[in-house]
mmCIF file of C-alpha atoms in Angstrom:
data_model
loop_
_atom_site.group_PDB
_atom_site.id
_atom_site.type_symbol
_atom_site.label_atom_id
_atom_site.label_comp_id
_atom_site.label_asym_id
_atom_site.label_seq_id
_atom_site.Cartn_x
_atom_site.Cartn_y
_atom_site.Cartn_z
ATOM 1 C CA MET A 1 -9.192 26.462 0.765
ATOM 2 C CA ALA A 2 -10.581 23.874 3.138
ATOM 3 C CA VAL A 3 -9.681 24.049 6.801
ATOM 4 C CA ALA A 4 -7.582 21.096 7.972
ATOM 5 C CA GLY A 5 -9.742 18.184 9.000
ATOM 6 C CA THR A 6 -13.029 19.511 7.577
ATOM 7 C CA VAL A 7 -12.882 17.652 4.250
ATOM 8 C CA ARG A 8 -12.786 13.888 4.288
ATOM 9 C CA SER A 9 -12.544 11.305 1.572
ATOM 10 C CA THR A 10 -15.667 9.407 0.516
ATOM 11 C CA THR A 11 -16.062 5.650 0.905
ATOM 12 C CA VAL A 12 -18.522 3.467 -1.014
ATOM 13 C CA ASN A 13 -18.575 -0.104 0.245
ATOM 14 C CA ARG A 14 -14.880 -1.108 0.199
ATOM 15 C CA VAL A 15 -13.515 1.614 -2.087
ATOM 16 C CA THR A 16 -12.419 5.079 -0.951
ATOM 17 C CA GLU A 17 -11.543 8.187 -2.938
ATOM 18 C CA MET A 18 -9.584 11.326 -2.249
ATOM 19 C CA THR A 19 -9.174 14.545 -4.228
ATOM 20 C CA HIS A 20 -6.350 16.975 -3.500
ATOM 21 C CA LEU A 21 -5.635 20.361 -5.082
ATOM 22 C CA VAL A 22 -2.387 22.253 -4.421
ATOM 23 C CA GLY A 23 -0.646 25.283 -5.867
ATOM 24 C CA ILE A 24 2.543 24.770 -7.865
ATOM 25 C CA LYS A 25 5.534 26.814 -6.718
ATOM 26 C CA GLN A 26 6.356 29.884 -8.748
ATOM 27 C CA GLY A 27 9.852 30.939 -9.730
ATOM 28 C CA LEU A 28 12.784 28.910 -11.031
ATOM 29 C CA THR A 29 14.703 25.881 -9.807
ATOM 30 C CA ALA A 30 17.505 23.541 -10.902
ATOM 31 C CA GLN A 31 16.553 21.501 -13.940
ATOM 32 C CA LEU A 32 15.601 17.842 -13.583
ATOM 33 C CA THR A 33 17.237 16.238 -16.618
ATOM 34 C CA GLY A 34 16.943 12.516 -16.054
ATOM 35 C CA PHE A 35 16.818 9.543 -13.747
ATOM 36 C CA ASP A 36 19.261 6.766 -12.915
ATOM 37 C CA LYS A 37 17.773 3.631 -11.368
ATOM 38 C CA ASN A 38 20.772 3.253 -9.069
ATOM 39 C CA THR A 39 21.330 6.857 -8.021
ATOM 40 C CA GLY A 40 17.951 8.514 -8.555
ATOM 41 C CA PRO A 41 16.952 11.894 -10.061
ATOM 42 C CA ILE A 42 19.580 13.774 -12.060
ATOM 43 C CA TYR A 43 19.725 17.569 -11.799
ATOM 44 C CA ASN A 44 22.011 19.600 -14.023
ATOM 45 C CA PRO A 45 23.293 22.640 -12.120
ATOM 46 C CA LEU A 46 24.901 23.950 -15.335
ATOM 47 C CA ALA A 47 21.652 23.921 -17.284
ATOM 48 C CA PRO A 48 19.444 27.018 -17.269
ATOM 49 C CA PRO A 49 16.982 26.975 -14.344
ATOM 50 C CA VAL A 50 13.405 26.079 -15.191
ATOM 51 C CA ARG A 51 9.965 26.671 -13.756
ATOM 52 C CA TYR A 52 8.817 24.279 -11.039
ATOM 53 C CA VAL A 53 5.969 23.186 -13.290
ATOM 54 C CA ASP A 54 8.498 22.116 -15.917
ATOM 55 C CA ASN A 55 10.304 19.964 -13.367
ATOM 56 C CA LEU A 56 6.934 18.557 -12.352
ATOM 57 C CA ARG A 57 6.275 17.511 -15.939
ATOM 58 C CA SER A 58 9.741 15.959 -16.092
ATOM 59 C CA ALA A 59 9.017 13.971 -12.932
ATOM 60 C CA PHE A 60 5.804 12.605 -14.434
ATOM 61 C CA LEU A 61 7.636 11.690 -17.642
ATOM 62 C CA ILE A 62 10.172 9.744 -15.588
ATOM 63 C CA VAL A 63 7.444 7.750 -13.834
ATOM 64 C CA GLU A 64 5.617 7.173 -17.117
ATOM 65 C CA SER A 65 8.722 6.090 -19.018
ATOM 66 C CA VAL A 66 9.730 3.596 -16.327
ATOM 67 C CA ALA A 67 6.219 2.179 -15.992
ATOM 68 C CA SER A 68 5.694 1.940 -19.776
ATOM 69 C CA THR A 69 8.549 -0.560 -20.080
ATOM 70 C CA GLY A 70 6.645 -2.985 -17.877
ATOM 71 C CA THR A 71 9.137 -2.470 -15.061
ATOM 72 C CA TRP A 72 7.699 -2.933 -11.585
ATOM 73 C CA ILE A 73 7.938 0.435 -9.862
ATOM 74 C CA ILE A 74 7.624 1.357 -6.223
ATOM 75 C CA LEU A 75 4.043 2.626 -6.625
ATOM 76 C CA ASN A 76 3.053 -0.927 -7.564
ATOM 77 C CA ASP A 77 4.051 -1.969 -4.060
ATOM 78 C CA ILE A 78 1.109 -0.014 -2.648
ATOM 79 C CA ALA A 79 -1.257 -2.921 -3.104
ATOM 80 C CA THR A 80 -4.473 -1.017 -2.362
ATOM 81 C CA ILE A 81 -4.440 1.464 -5.267
ATOM 82 C CA HIS A 82 -7.115 1.107 -7.953
ATOM 83 C CA PHE A 83 -5.753 4.167 -9.717
ATOM 84 C CA ALA A 84 -3.934 7.399 -9.017
ATOM 85 C CA ARG A 85 -4.071 10.463 -11.271
ATOM 86 C CA TRP A 86 -2.068 13.686 -11.260
ATOM 87 C CA VAL A 87 -3.235 16.557 -13.481
ATOM 88 C CA ILE A 88 -1.459 19.870 -14.052
ATOM 89 C CA LEU A 89 -4.441 22.136 -14.562
ATOM 90 C CA PRO A 90 -4.599 24.660 -17.400
ATOM 91 C CA GLY A 91 -2.581 27.747 -16.526
ATOM 92 C CA ASP A 92 0.217 25.742 -14.866
ATOM 93 C CA GLN A 93 -0.722 27.059 -11.404
ATOM 94 C CA GLN A 94 -2.257 24.016 -9.703
ATOM 95 C CA LEU A 95 -1.774 20.271 -9.403
ATOM 96 C CA LEU A 96 -4.807 18.024 -8.988
ATOM 97 C CA PHE A 97 -4.377 14.583 -7.449
ATOM 98 C CA THR A 98 -7.186 12.036 -7.346
ATOM 99 C CA SER A 99 -7.080 8.410 -6.306
ATOM 100 C CA ASN A 100 -9.323 5.435 -5.630
ATOM 101 C CA PHE A 101 -8.107 2.832 -3.171
ATOM 102 C CA ASP A 102 -9.131 0.076 -0.776
ATOM 103 C CA GLY A 103 -9.458 0.632 2.938
ATOM 104 C CA SER A 104 -9.174 3.796 4.967
ATOM 105 C CA TRP A 105 -7.677 7.121 3.955
ATOM 106 C CA GLU A 106 -5.292 6.993 6.920
ATOM 107 C CA GLN A 107 -3.894 3.601 5.910
ATOM 108 C CA TYR A 108 -3.532 4.706 2.297
ATOM 109 C CA ILE A 109 -1.515 7.787 3.243
ATOM 110 C CA HIS A 110 0.558 5.711 5.650
ATOM 111 C CA ASP A 111 1.380 3.284 2.810
ATOM 112 C CA PHE A 112 2.354 6.142 0.510
ATOM 113 C CA VAL A 113 4.698 7.542 3.138
ATOM 114 C CA THR A 114 6.307 4.295 4.278
ATOM 115 C CA ILE A 115 6.582 2.672 0.842
ATOM 116 C CA ALA A 116 6.849 5.372 -1.820
ATOM 117 C CA ASN A 117 8.676 7.956 0.279
ATOM 118 C CA SER A 118 10.721 6.051 2.829
ATOM 119 C CA GLY A 119 14.027 6.952 1.202
ATOM 120 C CA LYS A 120 15.269 3.427 1.797
ATOM 121 C CA PRO A 121 16.695 1.420 -1.119
ATOM 122 C CA SER A 122 14.678 -1.680 -1.952
ATOM 123 C CA LYS A 123 14.295 -4.281 -4.694
ATOM 124 C CA ASP A 124 11.819 -2.046 -6.517
ATOM 125 C CA ASN A 125 13.522 1.242 -5.649
ATOM 126 C CA ALA A 126 17.267 0.651 -5.782
ATOM 127 C CA SER A 127 18.085 4.356 -5.552
ATOM 128 C CA GLY A 128 15.866 4.947 -2.515
ATOM 129 C CA THR A 129 14.177 7.766 -4.396
ATOM 130 C CA LYS A 130 11.492 9.628 -2.460
ATOM 131 C CA TRP A 131 8.848 9.619 -5.173
ATOM 132 C CA MET A 132 6.413 11.857 -3.332
ATOM 133 C CA ASP A 133 9.154 14.445 -2.829
ATOM 134 C CA LEU A 134 10.009 14.236 -6.517
ATOM 135 C CA ILE A 135 6.440 15.234 -7.389
ATOM 136 C CA TRP A 136 5.055 17.324 -4.526
ATOM 137 C CA GLY A 137 8.398 18.959 -3.823
ATOM 138 C CA ASN A 138 7.432 21.288 -6.675
ATOM 139 C CA CYS A 139 4.305 22.365 -4.810
ATOM 140 C CA GLU A 140 3.556 25.088 -2.283
ATOM 141 C CA ALA A 141 4.029 24.452 1.441
ATOM 142 C CA TYR A 142 5.101 20.837 0.974
ATOM 143 C CA THR A 143 7.523 19.979 3.762
ATOM 144 C CA GLY A 144 8.047 16.280 3.091
ATOM 145 C CA THR A 145 6.825 13.315 5.080
ATOM 146 C CA ASP A 146 9.360 12.949 7.896
ATOM 147 C CA ASP A 147 6.905 14.646 10.239
ATOM 148 C CA LEU A 148 3.845 12.494 9.539
ATOM 149 C CA ALA A 149 1.425 14.652 11.545
ATOM 150 C CA GLN A 150 2.507 17.768 9.663
ATOM 151 C CA PHE A 151 2.197 15.964 6.351
ATOM 152 C CA LEU A 152 -1.300 14.704 7.166
ATOM 153 C CA GLU A 153 -2.332 18.234 8.061
ATOM 154 C CA TRP A 154 -0.948 19.500 4.734
ATOM 155 C CA ILE A 155 -2.838 16.818 2.799
ATOM 156 C CA GLN A 156 -6.106 17.435 4.612
ATOM 157 C CA SER A 157 -5.905 21.208 4.335
ATOM 158 C CA LEU A 158 -5.844 20.901 0.550
ATOM 159 C CA MET A 159 -8.415 18.148 0.047
ATOM 160 C CA ILE A 160 -11.541 19.169 -1.814
ATOM 161 C CA GLU A 161 -14.938 17.557 -1.570
ATOM 162 C CA THR A 162 -15.945 15.106 -4.281
ATOM 163 C CA THR A 163 -19.494 16.000 -5.293
ATOM 164 C CA LEU A 164 -20.263 12.529 -6.665
ATOM 165 C CA PHE A 165 -18.223 9.357 -6.235
ATOM 166 C CA PHE A 166 -19.642 6.426 -8.219
ATOM 167 C CA PRO A 167 -17.464 3.316 -8.425
ATOM 168 C CA THR A 168 -19.123 0.739 -10.685
ATOM 169 C CA ILE A 169 -17.472 -2.078 -8.708
ATOM 170 C CA SER A 170 -17.094 -1.278 -5.032
ATOM 171 C CA ASP A 171 -17.105 -4.699 -3.373
ATOM 172 C CA VAL A 172 -13.901 -6.071 -4.903
ATOM 173 C CA THR A 173 -10.478 -5.004 -3.673
ATOM 174 C CA VAL A 174 -7.254 -4.886 -5.664
ATOM 175 C CA ARG A 175 -6.076 -7.938 -3.729
ATOM 176 C CA ASP A 176 -9.311 -9.733 -4.668
ATOM 177 C CA ILE A 177 -8.663 -8.991 -8.334
ATOM 178 C CA SER A 178 -5.095 -10.255 -8.068
ATOM 179 C CA TRP A 179 -6.282 -13.446 -6.347
ATOM 180 C CA LEU A 180 -8.980 -14.070 -8.956
ATOM 181 C CA ARG A 181 -6.510 -13.508 -11.798
ATOM 182 C CA GLN A 182 -4.113 -16.038 -10.293
ATOM 183 C CA PHE A 183 -6.939 -18.484 -9.634
ATOM 184 C CA ARG A 184 -8.053 -18.282 -13.260
ATOM 185 C CA ARG A 185 -4.503 -19.009 -14.436
ATOM 186 C CA ILE A 186 -4.047 -21.914 -12.018
ATOM 187 C CA PHE A 187 -7.441 -23.403 -12.863
ATOM 188 C CA GLY A 188 -6.647 -23.097 -16.565
ATOM 189 C CA GLU A 189 -3.453 -25.106 -16.060
ATOM 190 C CA PHE A 190 -5.350 -27.691 -14.005
ATOM 191 C CA ASP A 191 -8.098 -27.914 -16.622
ATOM 192 C CA GLU A 192 -5.594 -28.444 -19.420
ATOM 193 C CA THR A 193 -3.934 -31.267 -17.468
ATOM 194 C CA ALA A 194 -7.311 -32.825 -16.598
ATOM 195 C CA LEU A 195 -8.201 -33.176 -20.271
ATOM 196 C CA GLY A 196 -5.567 -35.882 -20.572
ATOM 197 C CA VAL A 197 -6.913 -37.949 -17.674
ATOM 198 C CA ASP A 198 -9.470 -40.723 -18.113
ATOM 199 C CA ARG A 199 -12.670 -39.348 -16.544
ATOM 200 C CA THR A 200 -13.717 -42.848 -15.465
ATOM 201 C CA GLN A 201 -10.804 -42.853 -13.036
ATOM 202 C CA TRP A 202 -12.039 -39.752 -11.178
ATOM 203 C CA PRO A 203 -13.916 -40.148 -7.872
ATOM 204 C CA PRO A 204 -17.578 -39.326 -8.633
ATOM 205 C CA GLY A 205 -17.753 -36.453 -6.144
ATOM 206 C CA LEU A 206 -14.618 -34.804 -7.492
ATOM 207 C CA LEU A 207 -15.794 -35.205 -11.084
ATOM 208 C CA ALA A 208 -19.192 -33.646 -10.285
ATOM 209 C CA ALA A 209 -17.534 -30.704 -8.509
ATOM 210 C CA TYR A 210 -15.140 -30.205 -11.422
ATOM 211 C CA ASP A 211 -17.919 -30.243 -14.007
ATOM 212 C CA GLN A 212 -19.979 -27.805 -11.933
ATOM 213 C CA MET A 213 -17.024 -25.429 -11.630
ATOM 214 C CA LYS A 214 -16.449 -25.579 -15.393
ATOM 215 C CA ARG A 215 -20.100 -24.738 -16.055
ATOM 216 C CA ASP A 216 -20.036 -21.841 -13.596
ATOM 217 C CA ILE A 217 -16.817 -20.396 -15.004
ATOM 218 C CA ASN A 218 -18.087 -20.655 -18.567
ATOM 219 C CA ARG A 219 -21.345 -18.976 -17.543
ATOM 220 C CA ILE A 220 -19.410 -16.089 -15.959
ATOM 221 C CA ASP A 221 -17.336 -15.680 -19.115
ATOM 222 C CA VAL A 222 -20.476 -15.449 -21.245
ATOM 223 C CA THR A 223 -22.610 -13.176 -19.080
ATOM 224 C CA ASP A 224 -20.064 -10.924 -17.343
ATOM 225 C CA ALA A 225 -17.202 -10.487 -19.827
#
């Protein structure tokens, strides 16, 4: 196991990664049987207790089922995430977490804590569910995020070095992608409206700029799609 503070995430240009490996608790616990968007996780004290790893799988199924409906979930509010991946490794003893994100590791963890684990009800988290607790609460030595310094130490002590980090696109942030997607939509609407306007009525400079933009966008579509 790495000593706290000795393993750091790797940054390439504007994209950073982190890899975290933690043991899953052994023994039995109350069974997680469902989720209510208004009240949060549902545990059945009358059901037979289950292994922590089984509750962990149930937690992932809850996140997956909510996200698969197209519903905006609280993790979407962390606007810097390129992707996040949790893997229960063969043998059911360890949980691997990997993520790529924009900006610094410190800011990323801060966003996770203040957005996904604040415990405060919000538009995207009506129940105020602490999503990090729901997942990592099944793991060894996890004490929650109320004490941020203690949590950061826990995260760092279990980070493992990434031997090779190779993002194919490292100069574009998630916010950039969102902006470009919206620009494409807005320009498409503008272009459709412009088709119905007499080109002879356009100021020459505006018409030239419009035609140049159309050529450039079409070239990008052909060469970079």
